[in-house]
Amino acid sequence: MNHIAYITSEYPHPDTPPAGGIGSFIKMMATSLVKNEYQVTIFLCLSSRDKIWFDEAIRIVEIKGVSPSRFSAIKDRFRIRSRVKKHIKADQIDLIEAPDWEGLHAFFNFKIPVVTRIHGSITYFNHLQGISKPRLLYYLEKMAINKSKKVIAVSEFSGKITESVFEFPCLNFEVVYNGIDTDAFGTLLANTSENQNILYFGTLVRKKGMMALAHIFNILHTINPKATLTLVGKDAVDFIEKKSTWEVMQTILTPSALCNVHYKGVVPYEEMSQMISQSAICVFPSFAEAFPISWLEAMAMEKPIVASSIGWANESIEDTKSGLLEYPDKYQAFAQKINRLLTDTSYALRLGKNAKQRVIDFFDQKKLVVQNIDVYKNVIGHE
């Protein structure tokens, strides 16, 4: 096994649109594999152009999306299959991994093994939010998983929910947690009682609990008027209100609380460690995740966290030991937990140190890349 390829519709780079968790994961895996002397190709699908270029030693093959139409989702996947097929033979690719999101590999029928990693499909996230599933995407995502030689889940929770929503009798998935480069998130500014800044970083979108966060901060502001909230990430259009999530949040926040909220927009990935370092605590009141890398990044920098208590959370954070968990709709309780960390510095420091140790013990990318390579070798060995 020498050459691994990844299918994705996002990839973090200055020359590409902002990427989310899947893109960050793929770049981290690709970088780790290159360090382990593997060749890596990224098929960047649904792009605005057809182009081949290199991100250092990682080869990027952009595959242009077709013009929007009633059947563009089908045409895109046939085009992706055709382009990938040519590269498999020409470049001697040994294995392909694809995310479950959107089922981009639904029509793959190659001789080499295809691995699907459950990061959370559209069907999965719609289920968690109680939204009806788009029939075509449900079909494509289910078909893509069915075509896989192996299924990896980034958490036990995401694997079980995926198995249920797609009505698989037994998906037989293997859990391999997301990891991070702990060396890249090692800088730390010590927390002090004067630092009252709360940080959220990630996409501003309803499923991440942004409307709940606005309500939570209103309550926190009455308890602790010195507290400030910094928001970092791409602003998404809310599917209910049909306007930007940040606009909706501003209508929820009281005028006084709004004065203490600062939206920074998208910040370059290289600058995120500094943003995390400057915060007192990080908050993640999400309603729908699979296994968020952002939580691990904050934990690796010894930041105490107040996060959602739903499903996946207990696999990353031990409540009251390496962070605090609360249901996002319990605004009062969530606000009180944030305030405890802002006012009890010794407790916050203890949680932060435990959080970092938990990341080192269980979510260090240097260990997890070895686990992923073992999975790949096992899949190829059974061909």
Short mmCIF file of N, CA, C and O in Angstrom, two decimals, residues 116-118 150-160 172-178 290-291 315 362-363 368 371-372 375:
data_model
loop_
_atom_site.label_atom_id
_atom_site.label_comp_id
_atom_site.label_asym_id
_atom_site.label_seq_id
_atom_site.Cartn_x
_atom_site.Cartn_y
_atom_site.Cartn_z
N THR A 116 -15.77 4.26 3.46
CA THR A 116 -16.59 5.41 3.84
C THR A 116 -16.35 5.73 5.31
O THR A 116 -16.39 4.84 6.16
N ARG A 117 -16.09 7.00 5.58
CA ARG A 117 -15.95 7.43 6.98
C ARG A 117 -17.19 8.23 7.35
O ARG A 117 -17.54 9.21 6.68
N ILE A 118 -17.84 7.84 8.42
CA ILE A 118 -19.04 8.54 8.90
C ILE A 118 -18.62 9.76 9.71
O ILE A 118 -18.26 9.67 10.88
N LYS A 150 -15.41 -0.98 3.53
CA LYS A 150 -15.26 -0.80 4.97
C LYS A 150 -15.92 0.51 5.38
O LYS A 150 -15.87 1.50 4.63
N VAL A 151 -16.54 0.52 6.56
CA VAL A 151 -17.14 1.74 7.10
C VAL A 151 -16.47 2.06 8.43
O VAL A 151 -16.40 1.22 9.33
N ILE A 152 -15.96 3.29 8.52
CA ILE A 152 -15.36 3.81 9.75
C ILE A 152 -16.29 4.89 10.29
O ILE A 152 -16.82 5.69 9.52
N ALA A 153 -16.50 4.93 11.59
CA ALA A 153 -17.29 5.99 12.21
C ALA A 153 -16.40 6.80 13.14
O ALA A 153 -15.54 6.23 13.84
N VAL A 154 -16.57 8.11 13.16
CA VAL A 154 -15.74 8.96 14.01
C VAL A 154 -16.19 8.94 15.47
O VAL A 154 -15.52 9.48 16.34
N SER A 155 -17.34 8.31 15.72
CA SER A 155 -17.81 8.10 17.09
C SER A 155 -18.80 6.94 17.09
O SER A 155 -19.42 6.63 16.06
N GLU A 156 -18.95 6.31 18.22
CA GLU A 156 -19.94 5.23 18.36
C GLU A 156 -21.35 5.78 18.11
O GLU A 156 -22.17 5.14 17.45
N PHE A 157 -21.59 6.99 18.61
CA PHE A 157 -22.90 7.63 18.45
C PHE A 157 -23.24 7.83 16.98
O PHE A 157 -24.33 7.47 16.52
N SER A 158 -22.31 8.40 16.21
CA SER A 158 -22.58 8.67 14.80
C SER A 158 -22.79 7.38 14.01
O SER A 158 -23.61 7.31 13.10
N GLY A 159 -22.04 6.34 14.36
CA GLY A 159 -22.21 5.06 13.69
C GLY A 159 -23.57 4.45 13.95
O GLY A 159 -24.24 3.97 13.01
N LYS A 160 -23.99 4.46 15.21
CA LYS A 160 -25.28 3.87 15.57
C LYS A 160 -26.45 4.63 14.96
O LYS A 160 -27.41 4.03 14.47
N ASN A 172 -21.81 -2.81 10.77
CA ASN A 172 -20.49 -3.38 11.08
C ASN A 172 -19.38 -2.33 10.93
O ASN A 172 -18.34 -2.58 10.32
N PHE A 173 -19.62 -1.16 11.48
CA PHE A 173 -18.63 -0.08 11.40
C PHE A 173 -17.57 -0.24 12.48
O PHE A 173 -17.78 -0.90 13.50
N GLU A 174 -16.43 0.38 12.24
CA GLU A 174 -15.34 0.42 13.21
C GLU A 174 -15.13 1.86 13.64
O GLU A 174 -15.07 2.76 12.79
N VAL A 175 -15.03 2.11 14.93
CA VAL A 175 -14.85 3.47 15.44
C VAL A 175 -13.36 3.82 15.45
O VAL A 175 -12.54 3.11 16.03
N VAL A 176 -13.02 4.91 14.76
CA VAL A 176 -11.69 5.51 14.85
C VAL A 176 -11.93 7.00 15.07
O VAL A 176 -12.42 7.70 14.19
N TYR A 177 -11.60 7.47 16.25
CA TYR A 177 -11.91 8.86 16.60
C TYR A 177 -11.08 9.84 15.78
O TYR A 177 -9.98 9.53 15.31
N ASN A 178 -11.63 11.03 15.59
CA ASN A 178 -10.85 12.12 15.01
C ASN A 178 -9.69 12.46 15.96
O ASN A 178 -9.82 12.34 17.18
N ALA A 290 -20.91 14.94 14.92
CA ALA A 290 -20.49 13.54 14.87
C ALA A 290 -19.37 13.32 15.87
O ALA A 290 -19.48 12.52 16.79
N PHE A 291 -18.29 14.07 15.72
CA PHE A 291 -17.19 14.11 16.69
C PHE A 291 -16.34 15.31 16.34
O PHE A 291 -15.38 15.22 15.58
N GLU A 315 -18.18 10.88 24.50
CA GLU A 315 -17.04 10.16 23.93
C GLU A 315 -15.79 11.05 23.85
O GLU A 315 -14.68 10.54 23.71
N PHE A 362 -5.97 10.08 24.16
CA PHE A 362 -6.92 9.40 23.28
C PHE A 362 -7.05 9.97 21.87
O PHE A 362 -7.51 9.27 20.97
N PHE A 363 -6.66 11.23 21.66
CA PHE A 363 -6.97 11.88 20.38
C PHE A 363 -5.76 12.51 19.71
O PHE A 363 -5.90 13.44 18.92
N LEU A 368 -3.36 8.12 16.17
CA LEU A 368 -4.53 7.75 15.38
C LEU A 368 -4.20 7.49 13.92
O LEU A 368 -4.88 6.70 13.26
N GLN A 371 -3.43 3.94 13.67
CA GLN A 371 -4.66 3.14 13.71
C GLN A 371 -5.36 3.16 12.36
O GLN A 371 -5.84 2.12 11.88
N ASN A 372 -5.39 4.32 11.71
CA ASN A 372 -6.01 4.42 10.38
C ASN A 372 -5.24 3.60 9.34
O ASN A 372 -5.84 2.91 8.51
N VAL A 375 -6.10 0.02 9.65
CA VAL A 375 -7.41 -0.27 9.06
C VAL A 375 -7.28 -0.39 7.54
O VAL A 375 -7.80 -1.33 6.92
#
